[in-house]
Amino acid sequence: MPLETVSEVRAHGGTQGVYRHDSSETGTPMTFSVFVPDHAPGDRLPVLWYLSGLTCTQANVTEKGEYRAACREAGIIFVAPDTSPRGEGVPDDVDGAYDFGLGAGFYVDATQAPFAQHYRMASYVTEELPALVAEHFPVDPARQSITGHSMGGHGALTLALGRPGRYRSVSAFAPIVAPSQVPWGEKALAGYLGEDRAAWRKHDAVALIEDGARVPALLVDQGDADAFLENQLRPELLEAACDATGIPLELRMQPGYDHSYYFISTFLAEHVAWHARQLVG
């Protein structure tokens, strides 16, 4: 699969690159970033996928995440895809709102017109992009983990819960844990998947756990000064679901932190180290 190099720079004992390709899943060009730490020739490295939140592209975490030193120390490749298809002819929210359409793909494969043609972010993130990355970078496909922020935290949780054994570990920053029960999620799931709420359950972390999905453990960081905490994120619902089913959840409420990349950058290296314990060795 052809890959265009947008940029490559030296950073923290590795190479930080940004790349573009024509996606068969979305029918559009897609851009993503990859950090590859220095390694011996022939080595195959584990990979940590990072899914971004509403309004973001791959650039937000690439420029603000502060993960490279930790990935170099652990020997982990870090991959950050975009959050939605983009380009001429890609449908957007009719009112131009930030929480649906461009920049808000919600990591689902849309079934509703006009979004079904391009908004196939679940298949893109779990199938097409991993195959492309494995072709062009020294990854070990058997050692993958996933994390994300907000909408991307929702994506990380649901993609891992829905694909047993695919990811060795999963974590999240301020995730939308129960999109079926909050305004962001209700708008997105209805728009992409239709009004049948039963079809939403496999895209809702709390519902997936209620329906029998399991992961070995979860790490979630949440700022207690996050403006979206009570209405959109509701980590207490994830905590209750994990308590009821025996999933070990480390929910860390971080005093004074908000929803921004100041919060994420503070704790992202700790998440890399947490994933490394499952990925390395």
PDB file of C-alpha atoms in Angstrom:
ATOM      1  CA  MET A   1       0.000   0.000   0.000  1.00  0.00           C
ATOM      2  CA  PRO A   2       1.614   3.313  -1.060  1.00  0.00           C
ATOM      3  CA  LEU A   3       2.543   5.735   1.719  1.00  0.00           C
ATOM      4  CA  GLU A   4       3.462   9.408   1.390  1.00  0.00           C
ATOM      5  CA  THR A   5       5.887  10.903   3.904  1.00  0.00           C
ATOM      6  CA  VAL A   6       4.636  14.332   4.961  1.00  0.00           C
ATOM      7  CA  SER A   7       7.478  14.957   7.434  1.00  0.00           C
ATOM      8  CA  GLU A   8      10.085  13.155   9.512  1.00  0.00           C
ATOM      9  CA  VAL A   9      12.110  14.649  12.352  1.00  0.00           C
ATOM     10  CA  ARG A  10      14.564  13.402  14.948  1.00  0.00           C
ATOM     11  CA  ALA A  11      13.211  13.482  18.507  1.00  0.00           C
ATOM     12  CA  HIS A  12      13.986  11.767  21.843  1.00  0.00           C
ATOM     13  CA  GLY A  13      16.159   9.058  20.344  1.00  0.00           C
ATOM     14  CA  GLY A  14      13.786   8.145  17.576  1.00  0.00           C
ATOM     15  CA  THR A  15      11.982   9.321  14.455  1.00  0.00           C
ATOM     16  CA  GLN A  16       8.714  11.222  14.580  1.00  0.00           C
ATOM     17  CA  GLY A  17       6.923  11.039  11.260  1.00  0.00           C
ATOM     18  CA  VAL A  18       3.661  12.181   9.719  1.00  0.00           C
ATOM     19  CA  TYR A  19       2.312  10.185   6.785  1.00  0.00           C
ATOM     20  CA  ARG A  20      -0.580  10.207   4.313  1.00  0.00           C
ATOM     21  CA  HIS A  21      -2.252   7.506   2.240  1.00  0.00           C
ATOM     22  CA  ASP A  22      -5.409   6.909   0.236  1.00  0.00           C
ATOM     23  CA  SER A  23      -7.784   4.881   2.382  1.00  0.00           C
ATOM     24  CA  SER A  24      -9.986   2.223   0.840  1.00  0.00           C
ATOM     25  CA  GLU A  25     -12.184   2.184   3.965  1.00  0.00           C
ATOM     26  CA  THR A  26     -12.978   5.903   4.054  1.00  0.00           C
ATOM     27  CA  GLY A  27     -12.520   6.631   0.366  1.00  0.00           C
ATOM     28  CA  THR A  28     -10.422   9.652   1.288  1.00  0.00           C
ATOM     29  CA  PRO A  29      -6.801  10.569   1.969  1.00  0.00           C
ATOM     30  CA  MET A  30      -5.961   9.901   5.634  1.00  0.00           C
ATOM     31  CA  THR A  31      -3.094  11.323   7.679  1.00  0.00           C
ATOM     32  CA  PHE A  32      -1.513   9.719  10.739  1.00  0.00           C
ATOM     33  CA  SER A  33       1.654  10.026  12.825  1.00  0.00           C
ATOM     34  CA  VAL A  34       4.158   7.390  13.959  1.00  0.00           C
ATOM     35  CA  PHE A  35       7.017   7.628  16.455  1.00  0.00           C
ATOM     36  CA  VAL A  36       9.614   4.886  16.047  1.00  0.00           C
ATOM     37  CA  PRO A  37      12.300   4.674  18.748  1.00  0.00           C
ATOM     38  CA  ASP A  38      15.816   3.670  17.763  1.00  0.00           C
ATOM     39  CA  HIS A  39      16.212  -0.094  17.675  1.00  0.00           C
ATOM     40  CA  ALA A  40      18.518  -2.817  16.449  1.00  0.00           C
ATOM     41  CA  PRO A  41      18.193  -3.891  12.804  1.00  0.00           C
ATOM     42  CA  GLY A  42      15.608  -6.610  12.451  1.00  0.00           C
ATOM     43  CA  ASP A  43      13.869  -5.857  15.757  1.00  0.00           C
ATOM     44  CA  ARG A  44      10.080  -5.861  15.804  1.00  0.00           C
ATOM     45  CA  LEU A  45       8.607  -3.477  18.352  1.00  0.00           C
ATOM     46  CA  PRO A  46       5.273  -3.377  20.176  1.00  0.00           C
ATOM     47  CA  VAL A  47       2.832  -0.641  19.219  1.00  0.00           C
ATOM     48  CA  LEU A  48       0.616   1.663  21.275  1.00  0.00           C
ATOM     49  CA  TRP A  49      -2.351   3.137  19.404  1.00  0.00           C
ATOM     50  CA  TYR A  50      -3.601   6.547  20.523  1.00  0.00           C
ATOM     51  CA  LEU A  51      -7.104   7.705  19.519  1.00  0.00           C
ATOM     52  CA  SER A  52      -7.805  11.425  19.722  1.00  0.00           C
ATOM     53  CA  GLY A  53     -10.939  13.266  20.784  1.00  0.00           C
ATOM     54  CA  LEU A  54     -13.514  15.591  19.269  1.00  0.00           C
ATOM     55  CA  THR A  55     -12.199  18.290  16.893  1.00  0.00           C
ATOM     56  CA  CYS A  56      -8.695  16.794  16.923  1.00  0.00           C
ATOM     57  CA  THR A  57      -6.407  15.391  14.244  1.00  0.00           C
ATOM     58  CA  GLN A  58      -3.270  13.321  14.737  1.00  0.00           C
ATOM     59  CA  ALA A  59      -1.404  16.608  15.253  1.00  0.00           C
ATOM     60  CA  ASN A  60      -2.774  17.334  18.740  1.00  0.00           C
ATOM     61  CA  VAL A  61      -1.090  14.470  20.555  1.00  0.00           C
ATOM     62  CA  THR A  62       1.904  14.502  18.210  1.00  0.00           C
ATOM     63  CA  GLU A  63       2.686  18.094  19.111  1.00  0.00           C
ATOM     64  CA  LYS A  64       1.453  18.200  22.730  1.00  0.00           C
ATOM     65  CA  GLY A  65       1.471  14.649  24.075  1.00  0.00           C
ATOM     66  CA  GLU A  66       4.970  14.347  25.589  1.00  0.00           C
ATOM     67  CA  TYR A  67       5.116  10.578  25.035  1.00  0.00           C
ATOM     68  CA  ARG A  68       8.328  10.179  23.019  1.00  0.00           C
ATOM     69  CA  ALA A  69      10.853   9.888  25.853  1.00  0.00           C
ATOM     70  CA  ALA A  70       8.714   7.215  27.532  1.00  0.00           C
ATOM     71  CA  CYS A  71       8.271   5.314  24.258  1.00  0.00           C
ATOM     72  CA  ARG A  72      12.013   5.444  23.610  1.00  0.00           C
ATOM     73  CA  GLU A  73      12.732   4.099  27.093  1.00  0.00           C
ATOM     74  CA  ALA A  74      10.225   1.262  26.699  1.00  0.00           C
ATOM     75  CA  GLY A  75      10.929   0.517  23.038  1.00  0.00           C
ATOM     76  CA  ILE A  76       7.345   1.146  21.908  1.00  0.00           C
ATOM     77  CA  ILE A  77       6.086   2.511  18.585  1.00  0.00           C
ATOM     78  CA  PHE A  78       3.353   5.141  19.037  1.00  0.00           C
ATOM     79  CA  VAL A  79       0.709   5.560  16.307  1.00  0.00           C
ATOM     80  CA  ALA A  80      -1.916   8.330  16.207  1.00  0.00           C
ATOM     81  CA  PRO A  81      -4.584   8.284  13.465  1.00  0.00           C
ATOM     82  CA  ASP A  82      -6.941  11.099  12.527  1.00  0.00           C
ATOM     83  CA  THR A  83     -10.433  11.208  14.044  1.00  0.00           C
ATOM     84  CA  SER A  84     -12.524  11.172  10.867  1.00  0.00           C
ATOM     85  CA  PRO A  85     -12.368  11.162   7.080  1.00  0.00           C
ATOM     86  CA  ARG A  86     -11.811  14.558   5.514  1.00  0.00           C
ATOM     87  CA  GLY A  87     -11.938  16.123   2.080  1.00  0.00           C
ATOM     88  CA  GLU A  88     -14.260  17.377  -0.609  1.00  0.00           C
ATOM     89  CA  GLY A  89     -17.561  15.548  -0.595  1.00  0.00           C
ATOM     90  CA  VAL A  90     -17.245  14.171   2.955  1.00  0.00           C
ATOM     91  CA  PRO A  91     -20.524  15.012   4.760  1.00  0.00           C
ATOM     92  CA  ASP A  92     -20.414  17.116   7.909  1.00  0.00           C
ATOM     93  CA  ASP A  93     -22.896  18.127  10.600  1.00  0.00           C
ATOM     94  CA  VAL A  94     -25.674  20.108   8.951  1.00  0.00           C
ATOM     95  CA  ASP A  95     -25.173  22.946  11.425  1.00  0.00           C
ATOM     96  CA  GLY A  96     -21.394  22.745  11.421  1.00  0.00           C
ATOM     97  CA  ALA A  97     -21.300  21.639  15.077  1.00  0.00           C
ATOM     98  CA  TYR A  98     -18.013  20.324  16.483  1.00  0.00           C
ATOM     99  CA  ASP A  99     -19.451  17.130  18.000  1.00  0.00           C
ATOM    100  CA  PHE A 100     -20.534  15.342  14.822  1.00  0.00           C
ATOM    101  CA  GLY A 101     -19.128  14.902  11.333  1.00  0.00           C
ATOM    102  CA  LEU A 102     -15.656  16.157  10.481  1.00  0.00           C
ATOM    103  CA  GLY A 103     -13.301  15.602  13.405  1.00  0.00           C
ATOM    104  CA  ALA A 104     -15.901  13.495  15.197  1.00  0.00           C
ATOM    105  CA  GLY A 105     -16.004  10.037  13.650  1.00  0.00           C
ATOM    106  CA  PHE A 106     -16.608   8.317  17.017  1.00  0.00           C
ATOM    107  CA  TYR A 107     -14.669   5.221  15.883  1.00  0.00           C
ATOM    108  CA  VAL A 108     -17.718   3.462  14.435  1.00  0.00           C
ATOM    109  CA  ASP A 109     -18.592   2.208  10.960  1.00  0.00           C
ATOM    110  CA  ALA A 110     -21.578   4.341  10.001  1.00  0.00           C
ATOM    111  CA  THR A 111     -24.627   2.619   8.557  1.00  0.00           C
ATOM    112  CA  GLN A 112     -26.766   5.710   7.844  1.00  0.00           C
ATOM    113  CA  ALA A 113     -26.760   7.901   4.728  1.00  0.00           C
ATOM    114  CA  PRO A 114     -24.940  10.067   3.882  1.00  0.00           C
ATOM    115  CA  PHE A 115     -22.229   9.016   6.363  1.00  0.00           C
ATOM    116  CA  ALA A 116     -21.936   5.294   5.603  1.00  0.00           C
ATOM    117  CA  GLN A 117     -19.793   5.827   2.513  1.00  0.00           C
ATOM    118  CA  HIS A 118     -16.891   7.542   4.293  1.00  0.00           C
ATOM    119  CA  TYR A 119     -17.279   7.246   8.074  1.00  0.00           C
ATOM    120  CA  ARG A 120     -15.768   3.798   8.591  1.00  0.00           C
ATOM    121  CA  MET A 121     -13.387   4.661  11.395  1.00  0.00           C
ATOM    122  CA  ALA A 122     -13.719   1.366  13.305  1.00  0.00           C
ATOM    123  CA  SER A 123     -12.571  -0.691  10.327  1.00  0.00           C
ATOM    124  CA  TYR A 124      -9.977   1.917   9.419  1.00  0.00           C
ATOM    125  CA  VAL A 125      -8.389   1.952  12.887  1.00  0.00           C
ATOM    126  CA  THR A 126      -8.549  -1.795  13.537  1.00  0.00           C
ATOM    127  CA  GLU A 127      -7.947  -3.264  10.063  1.00  0.00           C
ATOM    128  CA  GLU A 128      -6.687  -1.008   7.286  1.00  0.00           C
ATOM    129  CA  LEU A 129      -4.296   1.214   9.216  1.00  0.00           C
ATOM    130  CA  PRO A 130      -2.678  -1.629  11.234  1.00  0.00           C
ATOM    131  CA  ALA A 131      -2.000  -3.509   7.986  1.00  0.00           C
ATOM    132  CA  LEU A 132      -0.443  -0.395   6.458  1.00  0.00           C
ATOM    133  CA  VAL A 133       1.665   0.312   9.541  1.00  0.00           C
ATOM    134  CA  ALA A 134       2.854  -3.313   9.665  1.00  0.00           C
ATOM    135  CA  GLU A 135       3.915  -3.066   6.021  1.00  0.00           C
ATOM    136  CA  HIS A 136       5.983   0.090   6.449  1.00  0.00           C
ATOM    137  CA  PHE A 137       7.204   0.078  10.065  1.00  0.00           C
ATOM    138  CA  PRO A 138       8.964  -2.495  12.301  1.00  0.00           C
ATOM    139  CA  VAL A 139       5.953  -3.441  14.411  1.00  0.00           C
ATOM    140  CA  ASP A 140       5.183  -6.731  16.121  1.00  0.00           C
ATOM    141  CA  PRO A 141       1.482  -7.294  15.335  1.00  0.00           C
ATOM    142  CA  ALA A 142       1.183  -9.706  18.267  1.00  0.00           C
ATOM    143  CA  ARG A 143       1.995  -6.937  20.752  1.00  0.00           C
ATOM    144  CA  GLN A 144      -0.539  -4.103  20.496  1.00  0.00           C
ATOM    145  CA  SER A 145      -2.171  -1.884  23.105  1.00  0.00           C
ATOM    146  CA  ILE A 146      -4.559   1.041  22.814  1.00  0.00           C
ATOM    147  CA  THR A 147      -5.355   4.285  24.598  1.00  0.00           C
ATOM    148  CA  GLY A 148      -7.199   7.502  23.819  1.00  0.00           C
ATOM    149  CA  HIS A 149      -8.754  10.726  25.044  1.00  0.00           C
ATOM    150  CA  SER A 150     -12.451  11.637  25.401  1.00  0.00           C
ATOM    151  CA  MET A 151     -14.098  10.423  22.176  1.00  0.00           C
ATOM    152  CA  GLY A 152     -10.833   8.556  21.603  1.00  0.00           C
ATOM    153  CA  GLY A 153     -11.056   7.074  25.085  1.00  0.00           C
ATOM    154  CA  HIS A 154     -14.495   5.806  24.110  1.00  0.00           C
ATOM    155  CA  GLY A 155     -12.917   4.364  20.965  1.00  0.00           C
ATOM    156  CA  ALA A 156     -10.089   2.683  22.852  1.00  0.00           C
ATOM    157  CA  LEU A 157     -12.461   1.073  25.359  1.00  0.00           C
ATOM    158  CA  THR A 158     -15.041  -0.120  22.836  1.00  0.00           C
ATOM    159  CA  LEU A 159     -12.573  -1.377  20.231  1.00  0.00           C
ATOM    160  CA  ALA A 160     -10.699  -3.360  22.893  1.00  0.00           C
ATOM    161  CA  LEU A 161     -13.836  -4.718  24.571  1.00  0.00           C
ATOM    162  CA  GLY A 162     -15.289  -5.719  21.217  1.00  0.00           C
ATOM    163  CA  ARG A 163     -12.142  -7.515  20.022  1.00  0.00           C
ATOM    164  CA  PRO A 164     -11.037  -9.967  22.723  1.00  0.00           C
ATOM    165  CA  GLY A 165      -7.325 -10.720  22.625  1.00  0.00           C
ATOM    166  CA  ARG A 166      -6.541  -8.054  20.034  1.00  0.00           C
ATOM    167  CA  TYR A 167      -4.954  -5.597  22.473  1.00  0.00           C
ATOM    168  CA  ARG A 168      -2.817  -6.625  25.414  1.00  0.00           C
ATOM    169  CA  SER A 169      -3.911  -3.591  27.438  1.00  0.00           C
ATOM    170  CA  VAL A 170      -6.267  -0.618  27.247  1.00  0.00           C
ATOM    171  CA  SER A 171      -6.312   2.739  28.992  1.00  0.00           C
ATOM    172  CA  ALA A 172      -8.058   6.074  28.560  1.00  0.00           C
ATOM    173  CA  PHE A 173      -8.047   9.752  29.468  1.00  0.00           C
ATOM    174  CA  ALA A 174     -11.437  11.261  30.333  1.00  0.00           C
ATOM    175  CA  PRO A 175     -13.326   8.737  28.170  1.00  0.00           C
ATOM    176  CA  ILE A 176     -16.957   8.917  27.133  1.00  0.00           C
ATOM    177  CA  VAL A 177     -17.736   5.637  28.895  1.00  0.00           C
ATOM    178  CA  ALA A 178     -21.470   5.372  28.180  1.00  0.00           C
ATOM    179  CA  PRO A 179     -22.275   7.246  24.959  1.00  0.00           C
ATOM    180  CA  SER A 180     -25.808   5.854  24.924  1.00  0.00           C
ATOM    181  CA  GLN A 181     -26.514   7.875  28.077  1.00  0.00           C
ATOM    182  CA  VAL A 182     -24.920  11.263  27.299  1.00  0.00           C
ATOM    183  CA  PRO A 183     -25.609  14.015  24.734  1.00  0.00           C
ATOM    184  CA  TRP A 184     -22.392  13.670  22.705  1.00  0.00           C
ATOM    185  CA  GLY A 185     -22.910   9.961  22.280  1.00  0.00           C
ATOM    186  CA  GLU A 186     -26.647  10.041  21.661  1.00  0.00           C
ATOM    187  CA  LYS A 187     -26.158  12.525  18.830  1.00  0.00           C
ATOM    188  CA  ALA A 188     -23.275  10.625  17.257  1.00  0.00           C
ATOM    189  CA  LEU A 189     -24.683   7.111  17.559  1.00  0.00           C
ATOM    190  CA  ALA A 190     -28.089   8.152  16.237  1.00  0.00           C
ATOM    191  CA  GLY A 191     -26.533  10.025  13.344  1.00  0.00           C
ATOM    192  CA  TYR A 192     -24.108   7.294  12.320  1.00  0.00           C
ATOM    193  CA  LEU A 193     -26.035   4.148  13.290  1.00  0.00           C
ATOM    194  CA  GLY A 194     -29.715   5.132  13.308  1.00  0.00           C
ATOM    195  CA  GLU A 195     -32.326   5.300  16.035  1.00  0.00           C
ATOM    196  CA  ASP A 196     -32.297   1.629  17.084  1.00  0.00           C
ATOM    197  CA  ARG A 197     -30.557   1.819  20.460  1.00  0.00           C
ATOM    198  CA  ALA A 198     -29.903  -1.915  20.450  1.00  0.00           C
ATOM    199  CA  ALA A 199     -27.400  -1.300  17.638  1.00  0.00           C
ATOM    200  CA  TRP A 200     -25.571   1.193  19.824  1.00  0.00           C
ATOM    201  CA  ARG A 201     -24.614  -1.280  22.539  1.00  0.00           C
ATOM    202  CA  LYS A 202     -21.493  -2.642  20.844  1.00  0.00           C
ATOM    203  CA  HIS A 203     -20.225   0.954  20.648  1.00  0.00           C
ATOM    204  CA  ASP A 204     -20.794   1.723  24.337  1.00  0.00           C
ATOM    205  CA  ALA A 205     -18.176   0.530  26.863  1.00  0.00           C
ATOM    206  CA  VAL A 206     -20.595   0.202  29.777  1.00  0.00           C
ATOM    207  CA  ALA A 207     -23.141  -1.672  27.638  1.00  0.00           C
ATOM    208  CA  LEU A 208     -20.441  -3.977  26.268  1.00  0.00           C
ATOM    209  CA  ILE A 209     -19.373  -4.891  29.801  1.00  0.00           C
ATOM    210  CA  GLU A 210     -22.999  -5.438  30.813  1.00  0.00           C
ATOM    211  CA  ASP A 211     -23.370  -7.722  27.791  1.00  0.00           C
ATOM    212  CA  GLY A 212     -20.365  -9.863  28.744  1.00  0.00           C
ATOM    213  CA  ALA A 213     -17.304  -8.227  27.172  1.00  0.00           C
ATOM    214  CA  ARG A 214     -14.167  -8.323  29.296  1.00  0.00           C
ATOM    215  CA  VAL A 215     -10.606  -7.003  29.331  1.00  0.00           C
ATOM    216  CA  PRO A 216      -7.921  -8.011  31.846  1.00  0.00           C
ATOM    217  CA  ALA A 217      -7.598  -4.534  33.385  1.00  0.00           C
ATOM    218  CA  LEU A 218      -8.302  -0.864  32.747  1.00  0.00           C
ATOM    219  CA  LEU A 219      -6.429   2.327  33.601  1.00  0.00           C
ATOM    220  CA  VAL A 220      -8.430   5.571  33.408  1.00  0.00           C
ATOM    221  CA  ASP A 221      -7.274   9.068  34.331  1.00  0.00           C
ATOM    222  CA  GLN A 222      -9.944  11.729  34.835  1.00  0.00           C
ATOM    223  CA  GLY A 223      -9.510  15.342  35.910  1.00  0.00           C
ATOM    224  CA  ASP A 224     -11.927  16.411  38.614  1.00  0.00           C
ATOM    225  CA  ALA A 225     -12.023  19.955  37.167  1.00  0.00           C
ATOM    226  CA  ASP A 226     -13.109  18.681  33.752  1.00  0.00           C
ATOM    227  CA  ALA A 227     -16.050  20.778  32.535  1.00  0.00           C
ATOM    228  CA  PHE A 228     -17.537  17.712  30.784  1.00  0.00           C
ATOM    229  CA  LEU A 229     -17.273  15.349  33.756  1.00  0.00           C
ATOM    230  CA  GLU A 230     -20.890  15.258  34.943  1.00  0.00           C
ATOM    231  CA  ASN A 231     -22.834  15.561  31.682  1.00  0.00           C
ATOM    232  CA  GLN A 232     -20.708  13.792  29.071  1.00  0.00           C
ATOM    233  CA  LEU A 233     -18.082  11.525  30.666  1.00  0.00           C
ATOM    234  CA  ARG A 234     -19.636   9.959  33.783  1.00  0.00           C
ATOM    235  CA  PRO A 235     -16.782   7.660  34.885  1.00  0.00           C
ATOM    236  CA  GLU A 236     -18.888   6.431  37.795  1.00  0.00           C
ATOM    237  CA  LEU A 237     -20.897   4.360  35.290  1.00  0.00           C
ATOM    238  CA  LEU A 238     -17.747   2.553  34.155  1.00  0.00           C
ATOM    239  CA  GLU A 239     -16.685   2.087  37.753  1.00  0.00           C
ATOM    240  CA  ALA A 240     -20.028   0.492  38.627  1.00  0.00           C
ATOM    241  CA  ALA A 241     -19.932  -1.802  35.580  1.00  0.00           C
ATOM    242  CA  CYS A 242     -16.400  -2.953  36.383  1.00  0.00           C
ATOM    243  CA  ASP A 243     -17.237  -3.482  40.063  1.00  0.00           C
ATOM    244  CA  ALA A 244     -20.245  -5.605  39.106  1.00  0.00           C
ATOM    245  CA  THR A 245     -18.263  -7.825  36.742  1.00  0.00           C
ATOM    246  CA  GLY A 246     -14.883  -8.032  38.435  1.00  0.00           C
ATOM    247  CA  ILE A 247     -12.867  -6.121  35.833  1.00  0.00           C
ATOM    248  CA  PRO A 248      -9.896  -4.507  37.636  1.00  0.00           C
ATOM    249  CA  LEU A 249     -10.276  -0.760  37.047  1.00  0.00           C
ATOM    250  CA  GLU A 250      -7.763   1.793  38.258  1.00  0.00           C
ATOM    251  CA  LEU A 251      -9.752   5.035  38.064  1.00  0.00           C
ATOM    252  CA  ARG A 252      -7.500   7.921  39.056  1.00  0.00           C
ATOM    253  CA  MET A 253      -9.344  11.168  39.741  1.00  0.00           C
ATOM    254  CA  GLN A 254      -6.710  13.838  39.261  1.00  0.00           C
ATOM    255  CA  PRO A 255      -7.355  16.947  41.393  1.00  0.00           C
ATOM    256  CA  GLY A 256      -7.479  20.253  39.540  1.00  0.00           C
ATOM    257  CA  TYR A 257      -6.989  18.862  36.036  1.00  0.00           C
ATOM    258  CA  ASP A 258      -9.311  19.724  33.154  1.00  0.00           C
ATOM    259  CA  HIS A 259     -10.022  18.147  29.754  1.00  0.00           C
ATOM    260  CA  SER A 260      -7.069  19.650  27.884  1.00  0.00           C
ATOM    261  CA  TYR A 261      -3.708  18.426  26.667  1.00  0.00           C
ATOM    262  CA  TYR A 262      -2.130  19.969  29.758  1.00  0.00           C
ATOM    263  CA  PHE A 263      -3.881  17.120  31.568  1.00  0.00           C
ATOM    264  CA  ILE A 264      -3.050  14.453  28.998  1.00  0.00           C
ATOM    265  CA  SER A 265       0.601  15.415  28.663  1.00  0.00           C
ATOM    266  CA  THR A 266       1.026  15.238  32.442  1.00  0.00           C
ATOM    267  CA  PHE A 267       0.062  11.565  32.643  1.00  0.00           C
ATOM    268  CA  LEU A 268       0.679  10.127  29.164  1.00  0.00           C
ATOM    269  CA  ALA A 269       4.175   8.884  30.020  1.00  0.00           C
ATOM    270  CA  GLU A 270       2.679   6.966  32.965  1.00  0.00           C
ATOM    271  CA  HIS A 271       0.225   5.305  30.596  1.00  0.00           C
ATOM    272  CA  VAL A 272       3.065   4.352  28.246  1.00  0.00           C
ATOM    273  CA  ALA A 273       4.899   2.749  31.175  1.00  0.00           C
ATOM    274  CA  TRP A 274       1.703   0.939  32.271  1.00  0.00           C
ATOM    275  CA  HIS A 275       1.213  -0.478  28.775  1.00  0.00           C
ATOM    276  CA  ALA A 276       4.910  -1.389  28.552  1.00  0.00           C
ATOM    277  CA  ARG A 277       4.493  -3.858  31.387  1.00  0.00           C
ATOM    278  CA  GLN A 278       2.042  -5.784  29.208  1.00  0.00           C
ATOM    279  CA  LEU A 279       3.816  -5.215  25.900  1.00  0.00           C
ATOM    280  CA  VAL A 280       7.549  -5.557  26.496  1.00  0.00           C
ATOM    281  CA  GLY A 281       9.248  -8.850  27.168  1.00  0.00           C
TER     282      GLY A 281
END
